């Protein structure tokens, strides 16, 4: 070959290589783009008031397939959570003493998947009487609130639950026309507004938590109207929620043995999460509970809301370099210690109740020392229940849960000591 031909062949070869490289880079960029932002064709054919998940499923079959996995019933790799509705009253025997006289002593099972929400509220031995108990259980509720206005909350449960046909569904979190995330529960919107937050201006990241915070929170029913309300005006900490209830003079029931006006805490998952290492690092509920999955070439958000222990790979390992087994052991390390403290607080409360019961038999059952014992009991039980009712057995915020349980144990012992002091003073009045 002449030098000139060698040169032109080399140029051709180089040009060829460059072309191949450009094509390769383009192809991989294209596939990456497809994986990163799957362009979901948005259907505008779903009616704005549609509540049936199966109808959404015709347009979004991949998300719907994962939604149907919520019907799985098993404890899976969980030690304390999972989707098997095991009897928590049997696992935590002191609960019956603590909740004496309240509906929870009749039955309290571990929660299960979203698809069972309606069935479970209709069949609970706690026998709800008012429609307000449907509010976080059915996709039909926003429609019922539109239909009946605020009367909805206090209407008979039996009447309205007959009008609710679907469990938690797509329309609870998505606008059917645009599939944008949205807030459908007035209590969340109103509680945030009282805190100066307009949820309609929330970022996408915030919405990945806010949609869950419509239901996974502490709440109470306003006396008189039964309107569902979140006690967040002073803040999200258990002390701040307690102060809110103190201002209101609110109690859920009076313990028949001890005579204490008590509060029942309800799954404050959103509040517990505030201030945790993961919340501070900017994570949302969906980051651990709705991981991305690859279906062929597309990235789909899993709609199987379950224990992350079932899929640590693809959830925690997106950020943590440790292997899944080690991360699972870290979860158990926290939960085992939280369970121990929950039991210590629970047993200390049961002992306090027994002592107050003895003091209540005294001639002056309303004397100052006994009132003081009841006040300490009310606080201790609130702090214990706040930790007991949250769903992660402490993982969502180990520091806050441990501190709160420490307070519950201290207050329960103080309550018992105050009651016993009253009993002893009575037994030996000379002293
Ligand atoms: C509890 C709230 C909630 C419910 C109920 C819900 N979704 Fe989602 N959905 C989300 C969240 C959070 C995302 C992630 C959105 C984001 O990051 O922008 C999402 C994303 C999506 C997307 C965007 C594509 C993707 O996979 O990321 C589609 C489509 C979708 N959901 C369909 C459905 C369908 C169909 C149903 C009912 C079977 C449903 N969703 C029920 C919260 C919910
Ligand atoms: C409309 C109310 C509502 C919304 C919105 C909601 N949940 Fe739930 N969630 C519930 C109820 C009620 C249950 C318990 C159902 C049962 O036991 O019958 C539950 C149960 C769960 C469980 C336990 C499932 C199991 O198998 O043990 C997880 C995990 C969960 N939700 C996560 C989430 C996450 C994450 C979000 C937001 C993306 C969310 N939920 C949004 C009401 C809601
Ligand atoms: C950093 C990851 C992470 C984040 C973020 C997170 N969770 Fe969890 N969540 C967990 C782990 C781990 C468990 C414990 C699961 C177990 O015990 O099997 C759990 C348990 C739960 C459960 C009970 C599941 C069961 O099996 O019964 C619910 C409900 C829940 N979380 C809701 C939420 C909500 C609501 C948010 C946002 C406010 C949230 N989680 C944020 C990791 C996370
Ligand atoms: C989006 C990123 C992200 C995901 C997903 C995530 N983490 Fe983390 N995690 C962090 C960051 C950031 C920290 C704080 C800095 C650090 O310790 O690396 C942290 C800290 C921790 C810690 C130390 C907590 C403490 O109190 O110091 C544990 C344990 C942990 N994560 C476990 C998990 C588990 C288990 C999961 C899955 C259920 C998970 N993480 C999911 C980002 C993440």
Coordinates of C-alpha atoms and ligand atoms in Angstrom, one line a residue:
X1 CA 0.0 0.0 0.0
X2 CA 1.2 3.5 -0.8
X3 CA 1.6 5.9 2.2
X4 CA -1.3 7.9 0.8
X5 CA -3.6 4.9 0.8
X6 CA -2.4 3.9 4.3
X7 CA -3.3 7.3 5.5
X8 CA -6.8 7.4 3.9
X9 CA -7.5 3.8 5.2
X10 CA -6.5 4.9 8.7
X11 CA -8.8 8.0 8.5
X12 CA -11.7 5.8 7.3
X13 CA -11.1 3.3 10.1
X14 CA -10.9 6.1 12.7
X15 CA -14.1 7.7 11.3
X16 CA -15.7 4.3 11.5
X17 CA -14.7 3.9 15.1
X18 CA -15.9 7.3 16.0
X19 CA -19.3 6.5 14.4
X20 CA -19.6 3.2 16.3
X21 CA -18.7 5.0 19.6
X22 CA -21.2 7.8 19.0
X23 CA -23.9 5.2 18.1
X24 CA -23.1 3.2 21.2
X25 CA -23.2 6.2 23.5
X26 CA -26.4 7.3 21.9
X27 CA -28.0 3.9 22.4
X28 CA -27.0 3.6 26.0
X29 CA -28.1 7.2 26.8
X30 CA -31.5 6.3 25.1
X31 CA -31.9 3.2 27.2
X32 CA -30.8 5.0 30.4
X33 CA -33.3 7.8 29.7
X34 CA -36.0 5.2 29.2
X35 CA -35.1 3.6 32.6
X36 CA -34.9 6.9 34.4
X37 CA -38.0 8.6 33.2
X38 CA -40.5 6.2 31.9
X39 CA -42.9 8.2 29.8
X40 CA -46.2 6.8 31.1
X41 CA -48.9 7.5 28.6
X42 CA -51.4 9.4 30.6
X43 CA -55.0 8.4 30.0
X44 CA -57.6 11.1 30.1
X45 CA -60.3 8.5 29.8
X46 CA -60.6 7.7 33.4
X47 CA -63.6 9.5 35.0
X48 CA -62.6 12.1 37.6
X49 CA -64.7 10.4 40.2
X50 CA -63.5 6.8 39.4
X51 CA -62.6 4.8 42.5
X52 CA -62.2 1.3 41.2
X53 CA -58.5 0.2 41.1
X54 CA -59.3 -2.3 38.4
X55 CA -60.4 0.5 36.0
X56 CA -57.0 2.3 36.6
X57 CA -55.4 -1.1 36.0
X58 CA -56.6 -1.2 32.4
X59 CA -54.4 1.8 31.7
X60 CA -51.5 1.2 34.1
X61 CA -51.2 -2.6 34.2
X62 CA -47.7 -2.7 35.7
X63 CA -48.5 -0.6 38.7
X64 CA -51.8 -2.5 39.1
X65 CA -50.0 -5.8 39.1
X66 CA -47.8 -4.7 41.9
X67 CA -50.9 -3.3 43.8
X68 CA -52.4 -6.7 43.6
X69 CA -49.5 -8.1 45.6
X70 CA -50.9 -6.3 48.6
X71 CA -53.2 -9.3 49.0
X72 CA -50.2 -11.5 50.1
X73 CA -50.6 -12.7 53.8
X74 CA -47.4 -13.7 55.5
X75 CA -45.1 -12.5 58.2
X76 CA -42.2 -12.8 55.7
X77 CA -38.8 -12.0 57.0
X78 CA -40.3 -9.7 59.7
X79 CA -39.9 -10.3 63.4
X80 CA -42.5 -7.8 64.6
X81 CA -44.2 -6.5 61.4
X82 CA -45.3 -8.3 58.3
X83 CA -48.7 -8.9 56.7
X84 CA -50.1 -11.7 58.9
X85 CA -52.8 -10.3 61.2
X86 CA -51.4 -12.0 64.3
X87 CA -53.1 -11.3 67.7
X88 CA -51.1 -8.5 69.3
X89 CA -53.1 -8.8 72.6
X90 CA -51.6 -12.3 73.0
X91 CA -48.1 -11.1 72.1
X92 CA -48.3 -8.1 74.6
X93 CA -50.4 -9.5 77.5
X94 CA -50.4 -6.3 79.5
X95 CA -52.3 -4.4 76.8
X96 CA -55.6 -5.8 78.1
X97 CA -55.0 -4.2 81.5
X98 CA -53.9 -0.9 79.9
X99 CA -56.9 -0.6 77.6
X100 CA -59.5 -1.9 80.0
X101 CA -62.9 -0.4 79.3
X102 CA -61.9 0.7 75.7
X103 CA -62.7 -1.0 72.4
X104 CA -59.0 -2.1 71.8
X105 CA -59.2 -4.7 74.6
X106 CA -61.7 -6.6 72.4
X107 CA -59.3 -7.2 69.6
X108 CA -56.1 -5.7 68.1
X109 CA -54.3 -7.5 65.3
X110 CA -51.2 -6.6 63.3
X111 CA -52.1 -4.7 60.2
X112 CA -52.1 -6.2 56.7
X113 CA -52.2 -4.9 53.1
X114 CA -54.1 -1.9 51.8
X115 CA -56.4 -4.2 49.7
X116 CA -57.9 -5.5 53.0
X117 CA -58.5 -2.2 54.6
X118 CA -62.3 -2.1 54.0
X119 CA -62.9 -5.8 54.9
X120 CA -60.9 -5.4 58.1
X121 CA -62.7 -2.3 59.4
X122 CA -66.1 -3.9 58.6
X123 CA -65.2 -7.1 60.6
X124 CA -63.2 -5.7 63.5
X125 CA -64.5 -6.8 67.0
X126 CA -64.1 -3.1 68.0
X127 CA -67.4 -2.6 66.1
X128 CA -67.2 1.0 64.8
X129 CA -70.4 3.0 65.2
X130 CA -69.6 6.2 63.2
X131 CA -68.6 6.7 59.6
X132 CA -65.5 8.6 60.6
X133 CA -63.8 5.1 61.1
X134 CA -64.1 4.5 57.4
X135 CA -62.0 7.6 56.5
X136 CA -58.6 5.9 56.0
X137 CA -60.0 2.6 54.8
X138 CA -61.8 3.2 51.5
X139 CA -61.2 5.1 48.2
X140 CA -64.9 5.9 48.2
X141 CA -64.6 8.2 51.2
X142 CA -63.7 11.5 49.4
X143 CA -66.9 11.0 47.4
X144 CA -69.0 10.4 50.5
X145 CA -67.5 13.6 52.1
X146 CA -68.5 15.5 48.9
X147 CA -72.0 14.0 49.1
X148 CA -72.8 14.5 52.8
X149 CA -70.5 17.3 53.8
X150 CA -69.1 17.3 57.4
X151 CA -72.2 15.4 58.5
X152 CA -70.4 12.4 57.0
X153 CA -68.2 11.9 60.1
X154 CA -70.9 11.3 62.6
X155 CA -73.3 9.4 60.3
X156 CA -73.9 5.7 61.2
X157 CA -71.1 3.4 60.2
X158 CA -73.4 0.7 59.0
X159 CA -75.2 3.0 56.6
X160 CA -72.1 4.5 55.0
X161 CA -69.9 1.4 54.9
X162 CA -72.6 -0.1 52.7
X163 CA -71.9 2.8 50.3
X164 CA -68.2 2.1 50.3
X165 CA -67.2 -0.7 47.9
X166 CA -63.5 -0.3 47.3
X167 CA -60.5 -0.5 49.8
X168 CA -57.6 2.0 49.6
X169 CA -57.1 2.6 45.8
X170 CA -55.4 4.6 43.1
X171 CA -57.7 7.7 43.5
X172 CA -56.7 8.1 47.1
X173 CA -53.2 9.4 46.0
X174 CA -53.6 10.2 42.2
X175 CA -55.7 12.6 40.2
X176 CA -57.4 10.2 37.7
X177 CA -56.9 12.6 34.8
X178 CA -53.3 13.5 35.2
X179 CA -52.0 10.8 37.6
X180 CA -50.3 13.6 39.6
X181 CA -50.0 12.8 43.3
X182 CA -52.8 14.6 45.2
X183 CA -54.2 15.0 48.7
X184 CA -57.7 13.6 49.2
X185 CA -58.2 13.7 53.0
X186 CA -59.4 17.0 54.4
X187 CA -57.9 16.4 57.9
X188 CA -54.3 16.4 56.5
X189 CA -54.8 19.5 54.4
X190 CA -56.4 21.4 57.3
X191 CA -53.8 20.3 59.9
X192 CA -51.0 21.4 57.6
X193 CA -52.7 24.7 56.8
X194 CA -52.9 25.4 60.6
X195 CA -49.2 25.0 60.6
X196 CA -48.8 27.4 57.8
X197 CA -48.1 24.8 55.1
X198 CA -50.1 24.9 51.8
X199 CA -50.0 21.3 50.6
X200 CA -51.1 22.3 47.1
X201 CA -47.6 23.9 46.7
X202 CA -45.7 20.8 47.9
X203 CA -42.8 19.5 45.9
X204 CA -42.9 16.1 44.3
X205 CA -40.4 14.9 47.0
X206 CA -42.7 16.1 49.8
X207 CA -45.7 14.5 48.1
X208 CA -44.0 11.1 48.3
X209 CA -44.4 11.4 52.1
X210 CA -47.6 13.5 52.2
X211 CA -49.8 11.0 50.4
X212 CA -49.0 8.5 53.2
X213 CA -49.4 11.2 56.0
X214 CA -53.1 11.4 55.1
X215 CA -53.6 8.2 57.1
X216 CA -50.5 7.0 58.9
X217 CA -50.8 9.6 61.7
X218 CA -52.2 10.2 65.2
X219 CA -55.7 11.6 65.1
X220 CA -58.8 12.2 67.2
X221 CA -62.5 12.9 66.6
X222 CA -63.8 16.3 67.6
X223 CA -66.3 16.0 70.5
X224 CA -69.8 16.7 69.2
X225 CA -69.1 16.6 65.5
X226 CA -66.8 13.5 65.3
X227 CA -64.8 15.4 62.7
X228 CA -61.5 13.7 62.1
X229 CA -58.6 16.0 63.2
X230 CA -54.8 15.8 63.6
X231 CA -53.4 17.3 66.8
X232 CA -50.4 19.0 65.2
X233 CA -50.9 22.7 66.0
X234 CA -47.9 22.7 68.5
X235 CA -45.7 20.3 66.6
X236 CA -45.2 16.6 65.8
X237 CA -43.4 15.4 68.9
X238 CA -45.3 13.3 71.5
X239 CA -44.8 16.1 74.1
X240 CA -46.4 18.6 71.7
X241 CA -49.3 16.4 70.8
X242 CA -49.9 15.8 74.5
X243 CA -49.8 19.5 75.2
X244 CA -52.5 20.0 72.5
X245 CA -54.8 17.4 74.2
X246 CA -54.2 19.0 77.6
X247 CA -55.3 22.4 76.2
X248 CA -58.4 20.8 74.8
X249 CA -59.1 18.8 78.0
X250 CA -59.5 15.8 75.8
X251 CA -59.7 12.1 76.7
X252 CA -60.8 9.0 74.7
X253 CA -62.1 7.1 77.8
X254 CA -61.8 6.7 81.5
X255 CA -60.0 3.6 82.8
X256 CA -62.7 1.8 84.9
X257 CA -60.2 0.4 87.5
X258 CA -57.9 3.4 87.9
X259 CA -60.4 6.2 87.1
X260 CA -57.8 7.9 84.9
X261 CA -59.0 9.9 81.8
X262 CA -56.8 8.4 79.1
X263 CA -55.7 9.1 75.5
X264 CA -55.5 6.3 72.8
X265 CA -52.6 6.9 70.4
X266 CA -53.0 5.8 66.8
X267 CA -50.1 4.9 64.5
X268 CA -48.1 8.2 64.4
X269 CA -45.8 6.9 61.6
X270 CA -45.4 10.3 60.0
X271 CA -44.7 12.1 63.3
X272 CA -42.2 9.4 64.5
X273 CA -40.3 9.8 61.2
X274 CA -39.8 13.6 61.7
X275 CA -36.3 14.3 63.0
X276 CA -35.0 10.8 62.1
X277 CA -31.7 10.3 60.4
X278 CA -33.5 9.3 57.2
X279 CA -36.0 12.2 57.3
X280 CA -33.1 14.6 57.9
X281 CA -31.3 13.1 54.9
X282 CA -34.3 14.0 52.7
X283 CA -35.9 10.5 52.4
X284 CA -39.6 10.0 51.8
X285 CA -41.9 7.1 52.8
X286 CA -42.0 6.0 49.2
X287 CA -38.1 5.6 49.1
X288 CA -38.3 2.6 51.4
X289 CA -41.8 1.4 50.8
X290 CA -42.3 1.9 47.1
X291 CA -39.0 1.0 45.5
X292 CA -38.4 1.0 41.7
X293 CA -38.5 -2.3 39.9
X294 CA -37.3 -3.1 36.5
X295 CA -39.9 -4.7 34.2
X296 CA -37.9 -5.4 31.1
X297 CA -36.8 -2.0 29.9
X298 CA -39.0 0.1 32.1
X299 CA -38.7 1.4 35.7
X300 CA -42.0 0.9 37.6
X301 CA -42.7 2.2 41.1
X302 CA -43.8 -0.8 43.2
X303 CA -47.2 -0.3 44.7
X304 CA -46.9 -3.2 47.1
X305 CA -46.8 -1.3 50.4
X306 CA -45.2 -3.8 52.7
X307 CA -42.2 -4.3 55.0
X308 CA -39.0 -3.2 53.3
X309 CA -37.4 -6.3 54.7
X310 CA -39.0 -8.2 51.8
X311 CA -36.9 -6.3 49.3
X312 CA -33.9 -4.7 51.0
X313 CA -32.0 -5.1 47.7
X314 CA -33.3 -2.2 45.6
X315 CA -34.5 -0.3 48.6
X316 CA -31.8 0.3 51.3
X317 CA -29.0 -0.8 49.0
X318 CA -29.7 2.1 46.6
X319 CA -27.8 4.2 49.2
X320 CA -26.1 1.8 51.6
X321 CA -23.1 -0.3 50.4
X322 CA -23.6 -2.9 53.2
X323 CA -25.2 -6.2 52.1
X324 CA -28.9 -6.8 52.6
X325 CA -28.3 -9.4 55.4
X326 CA -26.3 -7.0 57.5
X327 CA -28.9 -4.2 57.0
X328 CA -31.7 -6.6 58.1
X329 CA -29.7 -7.4 61.3
X330 CA -29.3 -3.6 61.9
X331 CA -33.1 -3.3 61.7
X332 CA -33.6 -6.2 64.2
X333 CA -30.8 -4.8 66.5
X334 CA -33.0 -1.7 66.9
X335 CA -36.3 -3.5 67.1
X336 CA -35.2 -6.1 69.7
X337 CA -34.2 -3.3 72.0
X338 CA -37.4 -1.3 71.4
X339 CA -39.5 -4.4 72.1
X340 CA -37.7 -4.8 75.4
X341 CA -38.4 -1.2 76.4
X342 CA -42.0 -1.4 75.2
X343 CA -42.5 -4.4 77.5
X344 CA -40.8 -2.8 80.5
X345 CA -43.0 0.3 80.1
X346 CA -46.1 -1.8 79.6
X347 CA -45.5 -3.9 82.7
X348 CA -44.6 -0.7 84.8
X349 CA -47.9 0.8 83.6
X350 CA -49.9 -2.4 84.6
X351 CA -48.3 -2.1 88.1
X352 CA -49.2 1.6 88.3
X353 CA -52.8 0.8 87.4
X354 CA -52.9 -1.9 90.1
X355 CA -51.6 0.5 92.7
X356 CA -54.0 3.3 91.6
X357 CA -56.9 0.8 91.8
X358 CA -55.9 0.1 95.4
X359 CA -55.8 3.8 96.2
X360 CA -59.2 4.3 94.5
X361 CA -60.7 2.0 97.2
X362 CA -59.7 4.5 99.9
X363 CA -62.5 6.6 101.5
X364 CA -61.3 9.8 99.7
X365 CA -60.6 8.5 96.2
X366 CA -60.3 12.0 94.8
X367 CA -57.6 13.2 97.2
X368 CA -54.7 15.2 95.8
X369 CA -52.1 12.4 95.9
X370 CA -54.4 10.1 93.9
X371 CA -55.2 12.8 91.4
X372 CA -51.5 13.2 91.0
X373 CA -51.0 9.5 90.4
X374 CA -53.7 9.5 87.7
X375 CA -52.1 12.5 86.0
X376 CA -48.7 10.6 85.9
X377 CA -50.5 7.5 84.6
X378 CA -52.2 9.5 81.8
X379 CA -48.8 10.8 80.7
X380 CA -47.0 7.5 81.0
X381 CA -49.6 5.6 79.0
X382 CA -49.7 8.2 76.2
X383 CA -45.9 8.0 75.7
X384 CA -45.9 4.2 75.8
X385 CA -48.9 4.0 73.4
X386 CA -47.3 6.5 71.0
X387 CA -44.4 4.1 70.6
X388 CA -46.5 1.0 70.7
X389 CA -48.9 2.2 68.0
X390 CA -46.3 3.3 65.5
X391 CA -45.7 0.5 62.9
X392 CA -41.9 0.0 62.6
X393 CA -41.1 -1.1 66.1
X394 CA -38.8 1.9 66.5
X395 CA -36.9 1.7 63.2
X396 CA -38.4 4.9 61.7
X397 CA -36.6 6.9 64.5
X398 CA -34.8 4.8 67.1
X399 CA -33.6 7.8 69.1
X400 CA -37.0 9.4 69.5
X401 CA -38.7 6.1 70.3
X402 CA -36.1 5.1 73.0
X403 CA -36.3 8.6 74.6
X404 CA -40.1 8.5 74.6
X405 CA -40.1 5.0 76.2
X406 CA -37.6 6.1 78.8
X407 CA -40.0 8.8 79.8
X408 CA -42.9 6.4 79.8
X409 CA -41.1 4.0 82.2
X410 CA -40.0 6.8 84.6
X411 CA -43.6 8.3 84.7
X412 CA -45.2 4.9 85.2
X413 CA -42.9 4.3 88.3
X414 CA -43.7 7.8 89.6
X415 CA -47.4 7.1 89.2
X416 CA -47.2 3.8 91.1
X417 CA -45.1 5.4 93.9
X418 CA -47.6 8.3 94.2
X419 CA -50.5 5.8 94.5
X420 CA -48.7 3.6 97.0
X421 CA -47.8 6.7 99.1
X422 CA -51.5 7.5 99.3
X423 CA -52.3 3.9 100.3
X424 CA -49.6 3.9 103.0
X425 CA -50.5 7.3 104.4
X426 CA -54.1 5.9 104.8
X427 CA -52.8 2.7 106.5
X428 CA -50.7 4.6 109.0
X429 CA -52.3 8.0 109.4
X430 CA -50.2 8.9 112.4
X431 CA -47.1 9.4 110.3
Ligands
LIG1 C1 -50.8 5.5 48.8 C2 -50.6 6.3 47.6 C3 -50.7 5.7 46.2 C4 -51.7 4.9 45.8 C5 -52.9 4.4 46.5 C6 -51.4 4.6 44.4 N1 -50.2 5.2 44.1 FE1 -49.4 5.3 42.2 N2 -47.8 6.3 42.9 C7 -47.7 6.7 44.2 C8 -46.4 7.3 44.4 C9 -45.8 7.9 45.7 C10 -45.7 7.3 43.1 C11 -44.4 7.8 42.8 C12 -44.6 9.2 42.2 C13 -43.4 10.1 42.0 O1 -42.3 9.8 42.6 O2 -43.6 11.1 41.3 C14 -46.7 6.6 42.2 C15 -46.5 6.5 40.9 C16 -47.4 6.0 40.0 C17 -47.3 6.0 38.5 C18 -46.2 6.7 37.7 C19 -45.3 5.6 37.1 C20 -44.4 4.9 38.1 O3 -44.5 3.6 38.1 O4 -43.7 5.5 38.8 C21 -48.4 5.4 38.0 C22 -48.8 5.2 36.5 C23 -49.2 5.0 39.1 N3 -48.6 5.4 40.3 C24 -50.4 4.2 39.1 C25 -51.1 3.8 40.2 C26 -52.3 2.9 40.1 C27 -52.8 2.3 38.8 C28 -52.8 2.8 41.3 C29 -53.9 1.9 41.8 C30 -53.8 0.5 41.4 C31 -51.9 3.6 42.2 N4 -51.0 4.2 41.5 C32 -52.2 3.8 43.6 C33 -48.6 6.6 45.2 C34 -49.8 5.9 45.2
LIG2 C1 -56.3 6.2 52.7 C2 -55.4 5.8 53.8 C3 -54.0 5.3 53.6 C4 -53.1 5.9 52.8 C5 -53.2 7.1 51.9 C6 -51.9 5.1 53.0 N1 -52.1 4.0 53.9 FE1 -50.9 2.5 54.4 N2 -52.4 1.6 55.5 C7 -53.6 2.1 55.7 C8 -54.4 1.2 56.5 C9 -55.8 1.4 57.0 C10 -53.6 0.1 56.7 C11 -54.0 -1.2 57.4 C12 -54.8 -2.1 56.6 C13 -55.4 -3.3 57.3 O1 -54.7 -3.9 58.2 O2 -56.5 -3.8 56.9 C14 -52.3 0.4 56.0 C15 -51.2 -0.5 56.0 C16 -50.0 -0.2 55.5 C17 -48.8 -1.0 55.6 C18 -48.7 -2.4 56.2 C19 -49.0 -3.5 55.2 C20 -48.8 -4.8 55.7 O3 -48.9 -5.8 54.9 O4 -48.5 -5.0 57.0 C21 -47.7 -0.3 55.0 C22 -46.3 -0.8 54.8 C23 -48.3 0.9 54.5 N3 -49.6 1.0 54.9 C24 -47.5 1.9 54.0 C25 -48.1 3.1 53.3 C26 -47.3 4.0 52.6 C27 -45.8 4.0 52.4 C28 -48.2 5.0 52.1 C29 -47.9 6.1 51.2 C30 -47.2 5.9 49.9 C31 -49.5 4.6 52.6 N4 -49.4 3.4 53.3 C32 -50.7 5.3 52.4 C33 -54.1 3.4 55.2 C34 -53.4 4.2 54.3
LIG3 C1 -35.4 4.3 55.7 C2 -36.4 3.5 55.2 C3 -37.8 3.8 55.7 C4 -38.5 4.9 55.5 C5 -38.1 6.2 54.9 C6 -39.9 4.7 56.0 N1 -40.0 3.4 56.5 FE1 -41.6 2.5 57.2 N2 -40.5 0.9 57.7 C7 -39.2 0.7 57.4 C8 -38.7 -0.5 58.1 C9 -37.3 -1.1 58.0 C10 -39.9 -1.1 58.7 C11 -39.9 -2.3 59.6 C12 -40.5 -3.5 58.9 C13 -40.6 -4.8 59.7 O1 -40.6 -4.7 60.9 O2 -40.7 -5.8 59.0 C14 -41.0 -0.2 58.4 C15 -42.3 -0.4 58.8 C16 -43.4 0.3 58.4 C17 -44.8 -0.1 58.5 C18 -45.3 -1.4 59.1 C19 -45.0 -2.5 58.0 C20 -45.4 -3.9 58.5 O3 -44.8 -4.8 58.1 O4 -46.4 -4.0 59.3 C21 -45.5 1.0 58.1 C22 -47.0 1.1 58.0 C23 -44.6 2.0 57.6 N3 -43.3 1.6 57.8 C24 -45.0 3.3 57.1 C25 -44.1 4.3 56.8 C26 -44.5 5.6 56.5 C27 -45.9 6.2 56.5 C28 -43.3 6.3 56.3 C29 -43.1 7.8 56.0 C30 -43.6 8.7 57.0 C31 -42.2 5.4 56.4 N4 -42.7 4.1 56.7 C32 -40.9 5.7 56.1 C33 -38.4 1.5 56.7 C34 -38.7 2.8 56.3
LIG4 C1 -32.0 7.4 49.8 C2 -30.9 6.9 50.6 C3 -31.1 5.9 51.7 C4 -32.0 4.8 51.7 C5 -32.9 4.3 50.6 C6 -31.8 4.2 53.0 N1 -30.9 4.9 53.8 FE1 -30.2 4.4 55.7 N2 -29.2 6.1 55.8 C7 -29.1 7.0 54.7 C8 -28.3 8.2 55.2 C9 -27.9 9.4 54.3 C10 -28.0 7.9 56.5 C11 -27.2 8.8 57.5 C12 -25.7 8.8 57.2 C13 -25.1 7.4 57.3 O1 -25.1 6.8 58.4 O2 -24.6 6.9 56.2 C14 -28.5 6.6 56.9 C15 -28.4 6.0 58.1 C16 -28.8 4.7 58.4 C17 -28.6 3.9 59.6 C18 -27.9 4.5 60.8 C19 -28.9 5.2 61.7 C20 -28.5 6.0 62.8 O3 -29.4 6.2 63.7 O4 -27.4 6.5 62.8 C21 -29.1 2.7 59.5 C22 -29.1 1.6 60.5 C23 -29.8 2.6 58.2 N3 -29.6 3.8 57.5 C24 -30.5 1.6 57.6 C25 -31.2 1.6 56.5 C26 -32.1 0.6 56.1 C27 -32.4 -0.8 56.8 C28 -32.7 1.0 54.9 C29 -33.8 0.3 54.1 C30 -35.0 -0.1 54.8 C31 -32.2 2.3 54.6 N4 -31.3 2.6 55.6 C32 -32.5 3.0 53.4 C33 -29.6 6.9 53.5 C34 -30.5 5.9 53.0

